[in-house]
Coordinates of C-alpha atoms in Angstrom, one line a residue:
X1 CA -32.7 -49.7 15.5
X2 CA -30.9 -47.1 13.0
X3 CA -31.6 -49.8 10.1
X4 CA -29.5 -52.2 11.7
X5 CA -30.6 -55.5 12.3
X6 CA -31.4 -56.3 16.5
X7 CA -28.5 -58.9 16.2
X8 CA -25.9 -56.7 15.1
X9 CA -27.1 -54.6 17.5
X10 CA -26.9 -56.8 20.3
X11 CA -23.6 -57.7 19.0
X12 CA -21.8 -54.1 19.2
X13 CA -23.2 -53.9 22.7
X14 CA -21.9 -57.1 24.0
X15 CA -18.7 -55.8 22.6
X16 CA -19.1 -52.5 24.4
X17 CA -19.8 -54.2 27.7
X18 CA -16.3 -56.0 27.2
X19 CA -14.5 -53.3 26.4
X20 CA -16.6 -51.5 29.5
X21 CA -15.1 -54.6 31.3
X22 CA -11.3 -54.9 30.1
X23 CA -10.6 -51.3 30.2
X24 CA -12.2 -50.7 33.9
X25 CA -11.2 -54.0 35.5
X26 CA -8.0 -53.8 33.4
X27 CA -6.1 -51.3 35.6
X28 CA -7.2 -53.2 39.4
X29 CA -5.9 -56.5 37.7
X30 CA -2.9 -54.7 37.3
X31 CA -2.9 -53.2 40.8
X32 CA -2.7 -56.2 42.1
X33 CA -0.6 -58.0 40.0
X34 CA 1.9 -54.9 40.9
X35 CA 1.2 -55.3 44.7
X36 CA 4.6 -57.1 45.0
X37 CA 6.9 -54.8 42.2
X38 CA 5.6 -51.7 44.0
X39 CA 4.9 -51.4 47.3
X40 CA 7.9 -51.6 49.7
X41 CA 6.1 -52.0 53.2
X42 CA 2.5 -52.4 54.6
X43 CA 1.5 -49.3 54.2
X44 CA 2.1 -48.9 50.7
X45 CA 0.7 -52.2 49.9
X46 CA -2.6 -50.9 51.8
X47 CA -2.0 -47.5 49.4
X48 CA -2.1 -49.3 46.6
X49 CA -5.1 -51.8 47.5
X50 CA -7.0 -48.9 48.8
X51 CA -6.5 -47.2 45.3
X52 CA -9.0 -50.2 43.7
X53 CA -11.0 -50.6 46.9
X54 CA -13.9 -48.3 46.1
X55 CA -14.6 -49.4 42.3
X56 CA -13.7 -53.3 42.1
X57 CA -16.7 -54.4 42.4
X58 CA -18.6 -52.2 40.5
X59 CA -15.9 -52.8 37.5
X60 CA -17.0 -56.6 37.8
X61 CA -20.8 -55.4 36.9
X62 CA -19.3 -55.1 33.1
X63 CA -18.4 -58.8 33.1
X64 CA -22.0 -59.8 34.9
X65 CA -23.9 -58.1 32.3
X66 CA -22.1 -59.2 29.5
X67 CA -22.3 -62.7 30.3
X68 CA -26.2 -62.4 31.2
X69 CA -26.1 -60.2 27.7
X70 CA -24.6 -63.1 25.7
X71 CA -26.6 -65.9 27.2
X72 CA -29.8 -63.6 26.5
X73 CA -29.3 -62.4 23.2
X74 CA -26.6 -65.5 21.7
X75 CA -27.8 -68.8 23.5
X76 CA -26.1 -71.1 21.3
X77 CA -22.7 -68.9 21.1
X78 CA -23.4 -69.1 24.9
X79 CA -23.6 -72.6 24.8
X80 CA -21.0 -73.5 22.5
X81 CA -18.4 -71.0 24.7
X82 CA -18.7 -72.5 28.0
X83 CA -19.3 -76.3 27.3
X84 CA -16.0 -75.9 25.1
X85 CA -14.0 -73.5 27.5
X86 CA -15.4 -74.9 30.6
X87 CA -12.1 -75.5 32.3
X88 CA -10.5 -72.0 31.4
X89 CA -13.6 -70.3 32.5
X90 CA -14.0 -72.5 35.9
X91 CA -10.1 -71.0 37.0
X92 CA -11.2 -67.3 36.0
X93 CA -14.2 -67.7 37.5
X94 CA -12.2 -69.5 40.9
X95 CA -9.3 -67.2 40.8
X96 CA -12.1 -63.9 40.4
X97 CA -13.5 -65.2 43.8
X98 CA -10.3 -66.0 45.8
X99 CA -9.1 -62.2 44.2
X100 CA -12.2 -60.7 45.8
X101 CA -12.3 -62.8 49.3
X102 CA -8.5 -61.6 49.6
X103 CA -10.4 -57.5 49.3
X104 CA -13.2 -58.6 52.0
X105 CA -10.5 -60.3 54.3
X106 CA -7.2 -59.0 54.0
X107 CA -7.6 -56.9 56.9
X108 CA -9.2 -59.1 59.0
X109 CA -6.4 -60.9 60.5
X110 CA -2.9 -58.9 62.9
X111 CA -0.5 -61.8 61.5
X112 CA 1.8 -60.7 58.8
X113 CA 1.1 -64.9 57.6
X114 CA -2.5 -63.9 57.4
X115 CA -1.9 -60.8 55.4
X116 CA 0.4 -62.6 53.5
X117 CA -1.7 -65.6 52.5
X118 CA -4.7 -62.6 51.1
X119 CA -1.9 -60.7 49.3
X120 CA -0.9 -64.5 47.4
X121 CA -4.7 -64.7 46.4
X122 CA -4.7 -61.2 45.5
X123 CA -1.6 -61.7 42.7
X124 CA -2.6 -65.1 41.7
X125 CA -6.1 -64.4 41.4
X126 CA -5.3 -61.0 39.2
X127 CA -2.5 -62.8 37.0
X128 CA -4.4 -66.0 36.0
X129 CA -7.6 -64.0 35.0
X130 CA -5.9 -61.7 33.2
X131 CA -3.8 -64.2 31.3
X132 CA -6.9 -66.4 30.7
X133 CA -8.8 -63.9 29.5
X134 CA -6.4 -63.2 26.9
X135 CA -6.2 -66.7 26.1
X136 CA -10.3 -67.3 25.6
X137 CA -10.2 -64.2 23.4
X138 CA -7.6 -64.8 21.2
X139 CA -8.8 -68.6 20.6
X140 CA -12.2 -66.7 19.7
X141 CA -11.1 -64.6 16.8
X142 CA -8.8 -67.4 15.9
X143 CA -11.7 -69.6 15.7
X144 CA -11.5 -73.0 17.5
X145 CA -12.9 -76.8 16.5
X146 CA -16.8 -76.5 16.2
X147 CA -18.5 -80.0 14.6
X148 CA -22.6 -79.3 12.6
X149 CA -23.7 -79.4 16.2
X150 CA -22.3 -76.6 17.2
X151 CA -20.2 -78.8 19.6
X152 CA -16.7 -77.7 20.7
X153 CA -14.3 -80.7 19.6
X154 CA -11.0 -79.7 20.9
X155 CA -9.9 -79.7 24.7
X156 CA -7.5 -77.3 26.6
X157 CA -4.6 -78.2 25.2
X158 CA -6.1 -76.8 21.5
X159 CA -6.9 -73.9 23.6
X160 CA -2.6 -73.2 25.0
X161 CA -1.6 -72.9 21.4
X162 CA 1.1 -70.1 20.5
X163 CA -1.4 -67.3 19.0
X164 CA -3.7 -67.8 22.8
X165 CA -0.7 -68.3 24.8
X166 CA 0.5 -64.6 23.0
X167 CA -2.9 -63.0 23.5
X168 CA -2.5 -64.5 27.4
X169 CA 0.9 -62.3 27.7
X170 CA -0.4 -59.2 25.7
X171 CA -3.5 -59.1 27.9
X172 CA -1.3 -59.2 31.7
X173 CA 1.3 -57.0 29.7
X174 CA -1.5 -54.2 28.9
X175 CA -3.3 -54.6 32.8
X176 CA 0.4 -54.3 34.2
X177 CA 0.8 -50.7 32.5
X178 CA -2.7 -49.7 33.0
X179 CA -2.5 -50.4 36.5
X180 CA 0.9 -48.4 36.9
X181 CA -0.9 -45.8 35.2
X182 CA -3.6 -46.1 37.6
X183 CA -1.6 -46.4 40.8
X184 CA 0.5 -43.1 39.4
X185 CA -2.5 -41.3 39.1
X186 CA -3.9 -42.4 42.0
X187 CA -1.4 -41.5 44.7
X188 CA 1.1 -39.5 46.2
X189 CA 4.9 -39.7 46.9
X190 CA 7.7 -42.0 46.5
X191 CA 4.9 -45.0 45.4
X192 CA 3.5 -42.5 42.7
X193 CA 6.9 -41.9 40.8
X194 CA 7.6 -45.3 41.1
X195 CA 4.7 -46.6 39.4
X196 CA 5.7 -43.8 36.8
X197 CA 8.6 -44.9 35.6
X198 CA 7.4 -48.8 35.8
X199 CA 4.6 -48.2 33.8
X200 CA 6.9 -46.2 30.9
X201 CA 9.3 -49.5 31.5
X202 CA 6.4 -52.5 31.1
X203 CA 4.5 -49.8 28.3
X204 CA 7.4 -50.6 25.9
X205 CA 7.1 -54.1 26.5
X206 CA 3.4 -54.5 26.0
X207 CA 3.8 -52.2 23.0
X208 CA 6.1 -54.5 21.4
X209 CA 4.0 -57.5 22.3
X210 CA 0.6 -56.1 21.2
X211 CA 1.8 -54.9 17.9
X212 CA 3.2 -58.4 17.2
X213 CA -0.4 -60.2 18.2
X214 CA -2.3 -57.7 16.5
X215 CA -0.7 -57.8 13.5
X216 CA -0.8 -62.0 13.0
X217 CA -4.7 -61.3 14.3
X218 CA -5.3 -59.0 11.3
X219 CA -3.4 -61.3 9.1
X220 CA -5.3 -63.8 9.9
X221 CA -9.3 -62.6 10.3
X222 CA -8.9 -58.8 10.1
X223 CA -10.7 -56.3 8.2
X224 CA -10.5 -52.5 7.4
X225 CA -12.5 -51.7 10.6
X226 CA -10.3 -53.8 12.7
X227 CA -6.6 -52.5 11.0
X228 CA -8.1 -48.5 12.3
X229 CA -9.0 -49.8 15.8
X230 CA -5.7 -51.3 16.5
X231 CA -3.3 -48.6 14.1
X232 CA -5.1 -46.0 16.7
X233 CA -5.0 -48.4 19.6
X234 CA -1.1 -48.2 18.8
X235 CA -0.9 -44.9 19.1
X236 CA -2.5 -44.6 22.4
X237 CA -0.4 -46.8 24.1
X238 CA 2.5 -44.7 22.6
X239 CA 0.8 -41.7 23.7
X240 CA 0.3 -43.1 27.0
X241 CA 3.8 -44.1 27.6
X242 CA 4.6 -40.7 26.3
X243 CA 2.5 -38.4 28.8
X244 CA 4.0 -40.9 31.8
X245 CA 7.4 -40.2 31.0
X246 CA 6.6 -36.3 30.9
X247 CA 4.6 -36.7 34.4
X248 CA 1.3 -36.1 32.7
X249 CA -0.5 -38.6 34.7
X250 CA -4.1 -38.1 33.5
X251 CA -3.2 -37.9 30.1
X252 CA -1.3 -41.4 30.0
X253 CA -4.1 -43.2 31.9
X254 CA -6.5 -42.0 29.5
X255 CA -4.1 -43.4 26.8
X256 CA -3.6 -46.8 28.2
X257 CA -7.8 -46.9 28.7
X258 CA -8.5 -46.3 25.2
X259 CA -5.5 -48.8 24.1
X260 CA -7.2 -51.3 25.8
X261 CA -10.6 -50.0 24.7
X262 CA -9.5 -50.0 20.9
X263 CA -7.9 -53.0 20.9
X264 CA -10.7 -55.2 22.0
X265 CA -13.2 -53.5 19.8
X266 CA -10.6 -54.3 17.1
X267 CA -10.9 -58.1 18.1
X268 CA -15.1 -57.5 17.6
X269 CA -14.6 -56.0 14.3
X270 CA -12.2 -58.4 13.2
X271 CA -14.6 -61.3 14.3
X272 CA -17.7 -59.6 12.9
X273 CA -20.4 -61.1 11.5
X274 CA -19.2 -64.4 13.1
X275 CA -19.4 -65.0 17.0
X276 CA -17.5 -68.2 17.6
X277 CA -15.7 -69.7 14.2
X278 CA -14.9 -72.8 13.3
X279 CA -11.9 -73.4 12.4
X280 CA -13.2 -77.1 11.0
X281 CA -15.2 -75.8 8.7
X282 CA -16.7 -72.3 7.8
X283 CA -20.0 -73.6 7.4
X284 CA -19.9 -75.0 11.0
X285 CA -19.4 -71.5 12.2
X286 CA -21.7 -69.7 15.1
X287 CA -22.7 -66.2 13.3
X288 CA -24.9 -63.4 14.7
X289 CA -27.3 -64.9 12.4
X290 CA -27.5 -68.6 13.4
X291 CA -26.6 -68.0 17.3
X292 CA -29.1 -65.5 17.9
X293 CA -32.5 -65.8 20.5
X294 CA -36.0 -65.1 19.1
X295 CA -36.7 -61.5 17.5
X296 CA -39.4 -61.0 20.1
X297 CA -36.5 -61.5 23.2
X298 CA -34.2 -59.2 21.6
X299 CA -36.5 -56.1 21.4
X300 CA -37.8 -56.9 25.2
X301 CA -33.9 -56.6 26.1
X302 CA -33.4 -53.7 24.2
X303 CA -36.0 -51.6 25.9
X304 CA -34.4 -53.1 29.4
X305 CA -31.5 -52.0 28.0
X306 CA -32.5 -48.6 26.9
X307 CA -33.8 -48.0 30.2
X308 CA -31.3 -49.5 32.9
X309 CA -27.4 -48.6 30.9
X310 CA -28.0 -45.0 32.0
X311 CA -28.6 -45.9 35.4
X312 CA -25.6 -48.1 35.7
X313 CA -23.2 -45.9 33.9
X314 CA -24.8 -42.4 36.0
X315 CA -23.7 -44.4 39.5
X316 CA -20.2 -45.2 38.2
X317 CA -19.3 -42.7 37.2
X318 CA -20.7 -41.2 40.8
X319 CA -18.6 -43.4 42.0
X320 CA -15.4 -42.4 40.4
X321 CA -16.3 -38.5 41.0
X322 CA -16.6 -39.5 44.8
X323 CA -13.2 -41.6 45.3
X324 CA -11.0 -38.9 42.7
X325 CA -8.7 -37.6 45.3
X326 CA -5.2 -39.2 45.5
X327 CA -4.6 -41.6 48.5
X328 CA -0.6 -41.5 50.7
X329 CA 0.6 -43.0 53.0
X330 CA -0.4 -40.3 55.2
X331 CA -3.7 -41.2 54.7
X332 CA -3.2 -44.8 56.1
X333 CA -3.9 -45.3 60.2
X334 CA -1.1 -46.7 62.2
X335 CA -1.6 -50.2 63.7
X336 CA -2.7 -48.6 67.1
X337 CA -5.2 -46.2 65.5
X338 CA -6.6 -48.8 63.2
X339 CA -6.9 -51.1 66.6
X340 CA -8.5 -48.1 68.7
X341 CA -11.0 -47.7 65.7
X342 CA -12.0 -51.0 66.0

């Protein structure tokens, strides 16, 4: 496909489905992470939950397919990943489902306790996937312990080391101004100048962070591709913060989205033509060459691909057209109506 080889192909589209994933699913992990900071009573907290409510889900299709993407088209960098991050990957994967539980059940219950307990699942379950996300992704470009086998040597502990530990903080420092930017451009009132100012206020912060962790990741693996993504990534987020603190809402969201969008594409450049490497030997690395499935199963998924991404992108961005107004707390029933309604 345009002379390139199916497995580099396959590779810039697994990275496109994660930077489909981090930059969507980046701004409600910040929403809820920024339930607590926010929201001063009920009814803002239901403003802001109700901001994320009609997309979460479809946000999460972006980590389904790339998962299913990467087991189809890179079994053994499949393999290799979740035998050796097993126990990082089993609290995202725990924390994702108590996050979404606390969206189906929340409203369930009359108790404050009740909502209470949902709105703790909520914040945990945003914060620990966000920061383990950055974790896994920085110990991937890094490159971890990987024997002949292609066997995973270290344990978590080799994981928690100071470069993944600084990815974890960059990653919940980026969702936390993405979601402010979200939540500003989302609603109306006191809530929405709030979230403006926070987001100009935790911007700075990730800006400094970010720039520190992607400057020790080009140091360390980058390349001339990867040194343009995250220069321009840069200057989004300034951007960003920029058009927030001159009330141009739309504007700074957009610049937070392709931060986040550059920045992880940086990471794929910078890890390009490897997959997973080894940071025991270079020869032990996983590369799109050695980790890749059959020619054969990468042309079938091509044409699946070719004929199902329109599809899933058309009814998102439906979605999005649909839900575009800005939510208040006008718009929130009071106890009694919400009972009367049933």
């Amino acid at each position: 496909m345009f002379g390139l080889e199916l497995t580099t192909v396959w590779f810039v589209l697994i990275a496109v489905l994660w930077i489909g994933y981090f930059a969507l699913e980046g701004f409600d992990f910040g929403v809820g992470m920024l339930v607590p900071v926010l929201a001063r009573d009920e009814t803002e907290r239901r403003v802001m939950i109700n901001t994320v409510g009609p997309v979460w889900d479809g946000n999460e299709v972006w980590l389904l397919v790339a998962g299913g993407a990467t087991f189809a088209a890179f079994p053994e960098w499949y393999a290799t990943l979740f035998s050796g991050f097993y126990l990082p990957l089993l609290l995202i994967i725990v924390a994702l489902i108590l996050r979404n539980l606390s969206f189906e059940f929340r409203h369930k219950g009359d108790t404050a306790a009740w909502r209470a307990r949902w709105d703790a699942a909520l914040i945990g379950g945003s914060f620990v996937t966000a920061f383990l996300w950055g974790v896994a992704f920085a110990n991937i470009v890094a490159g971890v312990p990987i024997d002949a086998d292609k066997e995973f040597t270290g344990n978590l502990l080799t994981l928690l080391n100071p470069f993944g530990l600084l990815g974890g903080v960059v990653l919940v420092l980026l969702f936390l101004t993405h979601g402010a930017m979200f939540v500003a451009l989302k609603t109306d009132g006191d809530i929405r100048h709030r979230a403006r100012a926070l987001a100009v206020r935790i911007g700075l912060a990730a800006a400094a962070a970010a720039v520190v962790f992607l400057v020790w990741t080009q140091v360390q693996t980058g390349s001339l591709g990867s040194a343009a993504a995250f220069v321009l990534g840069a200057a989004c987020l300034l951007a960003g913060i920029g058009a927030a603190a001159a009330g141009r809402e739309g504007w700074a969201f957009l610049g937070t989205f392709l931060t986040i969008a550059l920045a992880v594409g940086g990471l794929f450049l910078a890890l390009f033509p490897d997959v997973m490497p080894s940071s025991t030997s270079a020869a032990f690395s996983l590369t799109t060459t050695n980790a890749a499935a059959t020619p054969y199963t990468l042309e079938i998924m091509t044409w699946v691909a070719v004929v199902f991404t329109p599809i899933v992108i058309g009814y998102q961005t439906w979605t999005y057209w649909v839900f575009r107004k800005r939510i208040s707390t006008h718009h929130i029933p009071t106890a009694d109506l919400a009972a009367a309604r049933g």
